[in-house]
Amino acid sequence: MVIFSSAQKVVTVHHSRLWLRRCARGIFSPGNSHPGGHSPSETLPVGYNIINPAHFQTPGGLTNRRGIPGHIRTPPYVGKMHVPLPQPQTRLTDPSRIAGVRRACILARHTLNFVGRHVKEGITTADLDDLAFDFIIGHNAYPSPLMYKGYPKSICTCVNNVACHGIPDTRPLQNGDILNIDVTVYTGGYHGDCSATFGVGTIDDDARLLIDTTALAVRQAIRICRHGVKFSEIGKTIDGIADEFGYSVVPDFCGHGIGSDFHMRPNIIHVSPDKLHGVDNSVMETGMIFTIEPILSEGSAAIKILPDGWTAVSVDDSRSAQHEETILITEDGAEVLTVE
């Protein structure tokens, strides 16, 4: 059952935010009058498809377990609903262990790029999940999300107003959608994790700016990372860029340490420390490996979790984008591990 099919629901976006973003793109300058005679306090309708995942999920048909070949090494949590709480990350100094994480991260990037090349109007996210599964298994690796705390698929896919942990389903992608694909692979005893947001067909300028700004926020955050820098500087950097472009940062999800475990401490907070009740004064150390993966929203930062227990959607139906890289802290900077 398709709730909106090819129709679009009109969402109102505070016009001053839209005006701010368009100033940033050079469409018009702050000194000029607002287009169409609108004032900053008015709202401007923007059309895109609002996703209700429950209408595209087939009970009993979500889990992708087409058979894991016996030679594939699976993570310890497979087959278990309980996963131990994240443990503190051990700084990696052994070059062979760092190389192991690097190999996993490179495969994650290759998988993301492979699946991303198949994003087009008409394909379903379940189709993309099948492609990811086959690609990862074909490289003698395991898709880390599959059966992690019961998660039923190999990747996470988030369309438009779905902010995080979207479960691949049978809805065909439509022209103008934006889609985040989050890939994690497990190979050689290590996990590698990355994500990016893609446009489907022709997307509007505001969607493109949202995607580009989210990727920019991650790049700028990585630039400040090095031994001795406070983790809180990551959130300060990302939040500053989001504020500059009129976006909000979803605070409910954070980056994380990664390596032999899927999720490890430290937690990487993506909002400014002045928005938190307590400030984390811990610092980055050489050999730490973690992800930076903010979600930027065009509207409210508030989300709600759907009854499937995984899918997070914006409370005001606003679109969001996410971008993620895994990095290694060095003495004088950070190495991005999720590269080609």
PDB file of N, CA and C in Angstrom, residues 32-115:
ATOM      1  N   ASN A  32      19.197  42.176  -0.594  1.00  0.00           N
ATOM      2  CA  ASN A  32      18.125  42.222  -1.573  1.00  0.00           C
ATOM      3  C   ASN A  32      16.787  41.885  -0.937  1.00  0.00           C
ATOM      4  N   SER A  33      15.711  42.223  -1.636  1.00  0.00           N
ATOM      5  CA  SER A  33      14.390  41.839  -1.155  1.00  0.00           C
ATOM      6  C   SER A  33      14.210  40.336  -1.316  1.00  0.00           C
ATOM      7  N   HIS A  34      13.331  39.775  -0.535  1.00  0.00           N
ATOM      8  CA  HIS A  34      13.075  38.350  -0.605  1.00  0.00           C
ATOM      9  C   HIS A  34      12.329  38.006  -1.883  1.00  0.00           C
ATOM     10  N   PRO A  35      12.612  36.858  -2.475  1.00  0.00           N
ATOM     11  CA  PRO A  35      11.954  36.502  -3.716  1.00  0.00           C
ATOM     12  C   PRO A  35      10.461  36.308  -3.516  1.00  0.00           C
ATOM     13  N   GLY A  36       9.686  36.717  -4.512  1.00  0.00           N
ATOM     14  CA  GLY A  36       8.251  36.523  -4.440  1.00  0.00           C
ATOM     15  C   GLY A  36       7.565  37.425  -3.441  1.00  0.00           C
ATOM     16  N   GLY A  37       8.314  38.410  -2.908  1.00  0.00           N
ATOM     17  CA  GLY A  37       7.709  39.340  -1.977  1.00  0.00           C
ATOM     18  C   GLY A  37       7.532  38.786  -0.577  1.00  0.00           C
ATOM     19  N   HIS A  38       8.117  37.626  -0.289  1.00  0.00           N
ATOM     20  CA  HIS A  38       7.973  37.043   1.041  1.00  0.00           C
ATOM     21  C   HIS A  38       8.851  37.783   2.040  1.00  0.00           C
ATOM     22  N   SER A  39       8.418  37.827   3.272  1.00  0.00           N
ATOM     23  CA  SER A  39       9.252  38.359   4.343  1.00  0.00           C
ATOM     24  C   SER A  39       9.842  37.184   5.101  1.00  0.00           C
ATOM     25  N   PRO A  40      10.933  37.415   5.886  1.00  0.00           N
ATOM     26  CA  PRO A  40      11.573  36.305   6.582  1.00  0.00           C
ATOM     27  C   PRO A  40      10.650  35.562   7.535  1.00  0.00           C
ATOM     28  N   SER A  41       9.572  36.199   8.006  1.00  0.00           N
ATOM     29  CA  SER A  41       8.706  35.556   8.981  1.00  0.00           C
ATOM     30  C   SER A  41       7.655  34.663   8.332  1.00  0.00           C
ATOM     31  N   GLU A  42       7.553  34.726   7.000  1.00  0.00           N
ATOM     32  CA  GLU A  42       6.555  33.918   6.319  1.00  0.00           C
ATOM     33  C   GLU A  42       7.085  32.509   6.064  1.00  0.00           C
ATOM     34  N   THR A  43       6.195  31.620   5.603  1.00  0.00           N
ATOM     35  CA  THR A  43       6.605  30.264   5.263  1.00  0.00           C
ATOM     36  C   THR A  43       6.517  30.064   3.774  1.00  0.00           C
ATOM     37  N   LEU A  44       7.340  29.154   3.287  1.00  0.00           N
ATOM     38  CA  LEU A  44       7.395  28.869   1.865  1.00  0.00           C
ATOM     39  C   LEU A  44       7.122  27.388   1.659  1.00  0.00           C
ATOM     40  N   PRO A  45       6.162  27.015   0.798  1.00  0.00           N
ATOM     41  CA  PRO A  45       5.891  25.596   0.596  1.00  0.00           C
ATOM     42  C   PRO A  45       6.981  24.911  -0.217  1.00  0.00           C
ATOM     43  N   VAL A  46       7.395  23.765   0.240  1.00  0.00           N
ATOM     44  CA  VAL A  46       8.372  22.946  -0.467  1.00  0.00           C
ATOM     45  C   VAL A  46       7.772  21.553  -0.606  1.00  0.00           C
ATOM     46  N   GLY A  47       7.753  20.994  -1.818  1.00  0.00           N
ATOM     47  CA  GLY A  47       7.110  19.704  -2.008  1.00  0.00           C
ATOM     48  C   GLY A  47       8.099  18.562  -2.096  1.00  0.00           C
ATOM     49  N   TYR A  48       7.846  17.491  -1.351  1.00  0.00           N
ATOM     50  CA  TYR A  48       8.600  16.247  -1.490  1.00  0.00           C
ATOM     51  C   TYR A  48       7.763  15.152  -0.852  1.00  0.00           C
ATOM     52  N   ASN A  49       8.133  13.922  -1.099  1.00  0.00           N
ATOM     53  CA  ASN A  49       7.348  12.782  -0.631  1.00  0.00           C
ATOM     54  C   ASN A  49       7.624  12.487   0.836  1.00  0.00           C
ATOM     55  N   ILE A  50       6.562  12.434   1.630  1.00  0.00           N
ATOM     56  CA  ILE A  50       6.682  12.066   3.037  1.00  0.00           C
ATOM     57  C   ILE A  50       6.559  10.556   3.137  1.00  0.00           C
ATOM     58  N   ILE A  51       7.528   9.940   3.776  1.00  0.00           N
ATOM     59  CA  ILE A  51       7.611   8.483   3.803  1.00  0.00           C
ATOM     60  C   ILE A  51       6.977   7.931   5.076  1.00  0.00           C
ATOM     61  N   ASN A  52       6.104   6.949   4.911  1.00  0.00           N
ATOM     62  CA  ASN A  52       5.573   6.184   6.037  1.00  0.00           C
ATOM     63  C   ASN A  52       6.020   4.735   5.849  1.00  0.00           C
ATOM     64  N   PRO A  53       7.163   4.365   6.418  1.00  0.00           N
ATOM     65  CA  PRO A  53       7.745   3.046   6.138  1.00  0.00           C
ATOM     66  C   PRO A  53       6.833   1.873   6.444  1.00  0.00           C
ATOM     67  N   ALA A  54       5.924   2.039   7.394  1.00  0.00           N
ATOM     68  CA  ALA A  54       5.087   0.908   7.790  1.00  0.00           C
ATOM     69  C   ALA A  54       4.265   0.364   6.629  1.00  0.00           C
ATOM     70  N   HIS A  55       3.985   1.185   5.633  1.00  0.00           N
ATOM     71  CA  HIS A  55       3.165   0.761   4.505  1.00  0.00           C
ATOM     72  C   HIS A  55       3.960  -0.008   3.456  1.00  0.00           C
ATOM     73  N   PHE A  56       5.275  -0.133   3.646  1.00  0.00           N
ATOM     74  CA  PHE A  56       6.103  -0.817   2.658  1.00  0.00           C
ATOM     75  C   PHE A  56       6.849  -2.006   3.248  1.00  0.00           C
ATOM     76  N   GLN A  57       6.569  -2.304   4.514  1.00  0.00           N
ATOM     77  CA  GLN A  57       7.241  -3.415   5.173  1.00  0.00           C
ATOM     78  C   GLN A  57       6.299  -4.610   5.225  1.00  0.00           C
ATOM     79  N   THR A  58       6.727  -5.730   4.703  1.00  0.00           N
ATOM     80  CA  THR A  58       5.926  -6.945   4.683  1.00  0.00           C
ATOM     81  C   THR A  58       6.212  -7.774   5.932  1.00  0.00           C
ATOM     82  N   PRO A  59       5.218  -7.983   6.797  1.00  0.00           N
ATOM     83  CA  PRO A  59       5.468  -8.780   8.012  1.00  0.00           C
ATOM     84  C   PRO A  59       6.052 -10.144   7.664  1.00  0.00           C
ATOM     85  N   GLY A  60       7.127 -10.480   8.355  1.00  0.00           N
ATOM     86  CA  GLY A  60       7.759 -11.779   8.135  1.00  0.00           C
ATOM     87  C   GLY A  60       8.655 -11.818   6.915  1.00  0.00           C
ATOM     88  N   GLY A  61       8.662 -10.739   6.140  1.00  0.00           N
ATOM     89  CA  GLY A  61       9.443 -10.764   4.909  1.00  0.00           C
ATOM     90  C   GLY A  61      10.566  -9.764   4.883  1.00  0.00           C
ATOM     91  N   LEU A  62      10.908  -9.225   6.073  1.00  0.00           N
ATOM     92  CA  LEU A  62      11.930  -8.186   6.115  1.00  0.00           C
ATOM     93  C   LEU A  62      13.344  -8.744   6.183  1.00  0.00           C
ATOM     94  N   THR A  63      13.500  -9.849   6.855  1.00  0.00           N
ATOM     95  CA  THR A  63      14.845 -10.311   7.143  1.00  0.00           C
ATOM     96  C   THR A  63      15.549 -10.854   5.906  1.00  0.00           C
ATOM     97  N   ASN A  64      16.758 -10.353   5.690  1.00  0.00           N
ATOM     98  CA  ASN A  64      17.578 -10.843   4.581  1.00  0.00           C
ATOM     99  C   ASN A  64      18.510 -11.922   5.126  1.00  0.00           C
ATOM    100  N   ARG A  65      18.069 -13.160   5.035  1.00  0.00           N
ATOM    101  CA  ARG A  65      18.925 -14.267   5.490  1.00  0.00           C
ATOM    102  C   ARG A  65      18.906 -15.334   4.391  1.00  0.00           C
ATOM    103  N   ARG A  66      19.395 -14.920   3.217  1.00  0.00           N
ATOM    104  CA  ARG A  66      19.381 -15.819   2.079  1.00  0.00           C
ATOM    105  C   ARG A  66      20.472 -16.875   2.169  1.00  0.00           C
ATOM    106  N   GLY A  67      21.115 -16.885   3.285  1.00  0.00           N
ATOM    107  CA  GLY A  67      22.153 -17.891   3.490  1.00  0.00           C
ATOM    108  C   GLY A  67      23.528 -17.268   3.540  1.00  0.00           C
ATOM    109  N   ILE A  68      24.157 -17.368   4.701  1.00  0.00           N
ATOM    110  CA  ILE A  68      25.529 -16.898   4.858  1.00  0.00           C
ATOM    111  C   ILE A  68      26.443 -18.097   4.629  1.00  0.00           C
ATOM    112  N   PRO A  69      27.295 -18.056   3.622  1.00  0.00           N
ATOM    113  CA  PRO A  69      28.193 -19.193   3.374  1.00  0.00           C
ATOM    114  C   PRO A  69      29.006 -19.542   4.617  1.00  0.00           C
ATOM    115  N   GLY A  70      29.274 -20.816   4.776  1.00  0.00           N
ATOM    116  CA  GLY A  70      29.939 -21.280   5.977  1.00  0.00           C
ATOM    117  C   GLY A  70      31.323 -20.699   6.199  1.00  0.00           C
ATOM    118  N   HIS A  71      31.987 -20.251   5.119  1.00  0.00           N
ATOM    119  CA  HIS A  71      33.347 -19.735   5.285  1.00  0.00           C
ATOM    120  C   HIS A  71      33.371 -18.279   5.728  1.00  0.00           C
ATOM    121  N   ILE A  72      32.190 -17.620   5.755  1.00  0.00           N
ATOM    122  CA  ILE A  72      32.141 -16.204   6.156  1.00  0.00           C
ATOM    123  C   ILE A  72      32.213 -16.097   7.672  1.00  0.00           C
ATOM    124  N   ARG A  73      33.166 -15.328   8.153  1.00  0.00           N
ATOM    125  CA  ARG A  73      33.297 -15.102   9.598  1.00  0.00           C
ATOM    126  C   ARG A  73      32.240 -14.104  10.041  1.00  0.00           C
ATOM    127  N   THR A  74      31.424 -14.469  11.022  1.00  0.00           N
ATOM    128  CA  THR A  74      30.355 -13.597  11.502  1.00  0.00           C
ATOM    129  C   THR A  74      30.740 -12.971  12.836  1.00  0.00           C
ATOM    130  N   PRO A  75      30.211 -11.770  13.129  1.00  0.00           N
ATOM    131  CA  PRO A  75      30.496 -11.135  14.425  1.00  0.00           C
ATOM    132  C   PRO A  75      29.881 -11.938  15.569  1.00  0.00           C
ATOM    133  N   PRO A  76      30.385 -11.777  16.777  1.00  0.00           N
ATOM    134  CA  PRO A  76      29.892 -12.554  17.926  1.00  0.00           C
ATOM    135  C   PRO A  76      28.420 -12.337  18.239  1.00  0.00           C
ATOM    136  N   TYR A  77      27.837 -11.185  17.853  1.00  0.00           N
ATOM    137  CA  TYR A  77      26.450 -10.900  18.217  1.00  0.00           C
ATOM    138  C   TYR A  77      25.425 -11.599  17.327  1.00  0.00           C
ATOM    139  N   VAL A  78      25.839 -12.178  16.234  1.00  0.00           N
ATOM    140  CA  VAL A  78      24.889 -12.840  15.339  1.00  0.00           C
ATOM    141  C   VAL A  78      24.215 -13.998  16.064  1.00  0.00           C
ATOM    142  N   GLY A  79      22.885 -14.007  16.019  1.00  0.00           N
ATOM    143  CA  GLY A  79      22.120 -15.042  16.703  1.00  0.00           C
ATOM    144  C   GLY A  79      21.782 -14.702  18.138  1.00  0.00           C
ATOM    145  N   LYS A  80      22.185 -13.522  18.599  1.00  0.00           N
ATOM    146  CA  LYS A  80      21.904 -13.092  19.966  1.00  0.00           C
ATOM    147  C   LYS A  80      21.153 -11.765  19.947  1.00  0.00           C
ATOM    148  N   MET A  81      20.109 -11.640  20.765  1.00  0.00           N
ATOM    149  CA  MET A  81      19.377 -10.381  20.860  1.00  0.00           C
ATOM    150  C   MET A  81      20.068  -9.410  21.812  1.00  0.00           C
ATOM    151  N   HIS A  82      20.834  -9.941  22.770  1.00  0.00           N
ATOM    152  CA  HIS A  82      21.518  -9.077  23.727  1.00  0.00           C
ATOM    153  C   HIS A  82      22.948  -8.828  23.262  1.00  0.00           C
ATOM    154  N   VAL A  83      23.301  -7.558  23.185  1.00  0.00           N
ATOM    155  CA  VAL A  83      24.661  -7.172  22.829  1.00  0.00           C
ATOM    156  C   VAL A  83      25.262  -6.442  24.025  1.00  0.00           C
ATOM    157  N   PRO A  84      26.439  -6.819  24.498  1.00  0.00           N
ATOM    158  CA  PRO A  84      27.055  -6.128  25.652  1.00  0.00           C
ATOM    159  C   PRO A  84      27.188  -4.632  25.408  1.00  0.00           C
ATOM    160  N   LEU A  85      27.131  -3.863  26.484  1.00  0.00           N
ATOM    161  CA  LEU A  85      27.302  -2.421  26.374  1.00  0.00           C
ATOM    162  C   LEU A  85      28.655  -2.101  25.766  1.00  0.00           C
ATOM    163  N   PRO A  86      28.735  -0.993  25.011  1.00  0.00           N
ATOM    164  CA  PRO A  86      30.014  -0.631  24.386  1.00  0.00           C
ATOM    165  C   PRO A  86      31.133  -0.485  25.405  1.00  0.00           C
ATOM    166  N   GLN A  87      32.256  -1.053  25.094  1.00  0.00           N
ATOM    167  CA  GLN A  87      33.419  -0.989  25.959  1.00  0.00           C
ATOM    168  C   GLN A  87      34.349   0.140  25.520  1.00  0.00           C
ATOM    169  N   PRO A  88      35.177   0.642  26.458  1.00  0.00           N
ATOM    170  CA  PRO A  88      36.142   1.680  26.055  1.00  0.00           C
ATOM    171  C   PRO A  88      37.070   1.145  24.973  1.00  0.00           C
ATOM    172  N   GLN A  89      37.388   1.996  24.035  1.00  0.00           N
ATOM    173  CA  GLN A  89      38.259   1.585  22.941  1.00  0.00           C
ATOM    174  C   GLN A  89      39.712   1.544  23.389  1.00  0.00           C
ATOM    175  N   THR A  90      40.400   0.516  22.982  1.00  0.00           N
ATOM    176  CA  THR A  90      41.839   0.432  23.212  1.00  0.00           C
ATOM    177  C   THR A  90      42.554   1.138  22.064  1.00  0.00           C
ATOM    178  N   ARG A  91      43.463   2.012  22.393  1.00  0.00           N
ATOM    179  CA  ARG A  91      44.235   2.685  21.343  1.00  0.00           C
ATOM    180  C   ARG A  91      45.012   1.648  20.548  1.00  0.00           C
ATOM    181  N   LEU A  92      44.889   1.727  19.247  1.00  0.00           N
ATOM    182  CA  LEU A  92      45.581   0.767  18.399  1.00  0.00           C
ATOM    183  C   LEU A  92      46.985   1.284  18.057  1.00  0.00           C
ATOM    184  N   THR A  93      47.977   0.528  18.450  1.00  0.00           N
ATOM    185  CA  THR A  93      49.365   0.877  18.122  1.00  0.00           C
ATOM    186  C   THR A  93      49.999  -0.181  17.228  1.00  0.00           C
ATOM    187  N   ASP A  94      49.381  -1.354  17.183  1.00  0.00           N
ATOM    188  CA  ASP A  94      49.888  -2.440  16.357  1.00  0.00           C
ATOM    189  C   ASP A  94      49.523  -2.166  14.900  1.00  0.00           C
ATOM    190  N   PRO A  95      50.509  -1.978  14.032  1.00  0.00           N
ATOM    191  CA  PRO A  95      50.208  -1.675  12.622  1.00  0.00           C
ATOM    192  C   PRO A  95      49.320  -2.713  11.953  1.00  0.00           C
ATOM    193  N   SER A  96      49.433  -3.987  12.368  1.00  0.00           N
ATOM    194  CA  SER A  96      48.631  -5.029  11.729  1.00  0.00           C
ATOM    195  C   SER A  96      47.155  -4.873  12.087  1.00  0.00           C
ATOM    196  N   ARG A  97      46.856  -4.431  13.304  1.00  0.00           N
ATOM    197  CA  ARG A  97      45.461  -4.224  13.714  1.00  0.00           C
ATOM    198  C   ARG A  97      44.881  -2.994  13.021  1.00  0.00           C
ATOM    199  N   ILE A  98      45.682  -1.952  12.929  1.00  0.00           N
ATOM    200  CA  ILE A  98      45.222  -0.756  12.200  1.00  0.00           C
ATOM    201  C   ILE A  98      44.962  -1.113  10.748  1.00  0.00           C
ATOM    202  N   ALA A  99      45.831  -1.913  10.166  1.00  0.00           N
ATOM    203  CA  ALA A  99      45.649  -2.340   8.773  1.00  0.00           C
ATOM    204  C   ALA A  99      44.367  -3.154   8.618  1.00  0.00           C
ATOM    205  N   GLY A 100      44.015  -3.932   9.641  1.00  0.00           N
ATOM    206  CA  GLY A 100      42.789  -4.713   9.596  1.00  0.00           C
ATOM    207  C   GLY A 100      41.555  -3.828   9.548  1.00  0.00           C
ATOM    208  N   VAL A 101      41.521  -2.781  10.385  1.00  0.00           N
ATOM    209  CA  VAL A 101      40.398  -1.843  10.365  1.00  0.00           C
ATOM    210  C   VAL A 101      40.376  -1.093   9.038  1.00  0.00           C
ATOM    211  N   ARG A 102      41.562  -0.720   8.555  1.00  0.00           N
ATOM    212  CA  ARG A 102      41.632   0.004   7.281  1.00  0.00           C
ATOM    213  C   ARG A 102      41.049  -0.828   6.143  1.00  0.00           C
ATOM    214  N   ARG A 103      41.351  -2.116   6.107  1.00  0.00           N
ATOM    215  CA  ARG A 103      40.808  -2.984   5.058  1.00  0.00           C
ATOM    216  C   ARG A 103      39.284  -3.046   5.129  1.00  0.00           C
ATOM    217  N   ALA A 104      38.748  -3.131   6.349  1.00  0.00           N
ATOM    218  CA  ALA A 104      37.291  -3.161   6.512  1.00  0.00           C
ATOM    219  C   ALA A 104      36.669  -1.847   6.054  1.00  0.00           C
ATOM    220  N   CYS A 105      37.321  -0.747   6.374  1.00  0.00           N
ATOM    221  CA  CYS A 105      36.796   0.573   5.989  1.00  0.00           C
ATOM    222  C   CYS A 105      36.822   0.768   4.473  1.00  0.00           C
ATOM    223  N   ILE A 106      37.879   0.309   3.831  1.00  0.00           N
ATOM    224  CA  ILE A 106      37.967   0.430   2.369  1.00  0.00           C
ATOM    225  C   ILE A 106      36.874  -0.399   1.707  1.00  0.00           C
ATOM    226  N   LEU A 107      36.624  -1.597   2.216  1.00  0.00           N
ATOM    227  CA  LEU A 107      35.551  -2.416   1.653  1.00  0.00           C
ATOM    228  C   LEU A 107      34.194  -1.755   1.882  1.00  0.00           C
ATOM    229  N   ALA A 108      33.999  -1.140   3.041  1.00  0.00           N
ATOM    230  CA  ALA A 108      32.740  -0.430   3.296  1.00  0.00           C
ATOM    231  C   ALA A 108      32.545   0.684   2.269  1.00  0.00           C
ATOM    232  N   ARG A 109      33.598   1.428   1.982  1.00  0.00           N
ATOM    233  CA  ARG A 109      33.521   2.499   0.984  1.00  0.00           C
ATOM    234  C   ARG A 109      33.227   1.934  -0.399  1.00  0.00           C
ATOM    235  N   HIS A 110      33.899   0.872  -0.784  1.00  0.00           N
ATOM    236  CA  HIS A 110      33.642   0.251  -2.080  1.00  0.00           C
ATOM    237  C   HIS A 110      32.187  -0.215  -2.185  1.00  0.00           C
ATOM    238  N   THR A 111      31.679  -0.774  -1.092  1.00  0.00           N
ATOM    239  CA  THR A 111      30.284  -1.229  -1.085  1.00  0.00           C
ATOM    240  C   THR A 111      29.332  -0.053  -1.239  1.00  0.00           C
ATOM    241  N   LEU A 112      29.577   1.010  -0.481  1.00  0.00           N
ATOM    242  CA  LEU A 112      28.718   2.196  -0.561  1.00  0.00           C
ATOM    243  C   LEU A 112      28.723   2.773  -1.974  1.00  0.00           C
ATOM    244  N   ASN A 113      29.897   2.881  -2.570  1.00  0.00           N
ATOM    245  CA  ASN A 113      29.976   3.426  -3.927  1.00  0.00           C
ATOM    246  C   ASN A 113      29.263   2.521  -4.927  1.00  0.00           C
ATOM    247  N   PHE A 114      29.411   1.199  -4.759  1.00  0.00           N
ATOM    248  CA  PHE A 114      28.751   0.251  -5.649  1.00  0.00           C
ATOM    249  C   PHE A 114      27.229   0.383  -5.555  1.00  0.00           C
ATOM    250  N   VAL A 115      26.711   0.389  -4.340  1.00  0.00           N
ATOM    251  CA  VAL A 115      25.266   0.505  -4.170  1.00  0.00           C
ATOM    252  C   VAL A 115      24.782   1.871  -4.640  1.00  0.00           C
TER     253      VAL A 115
END
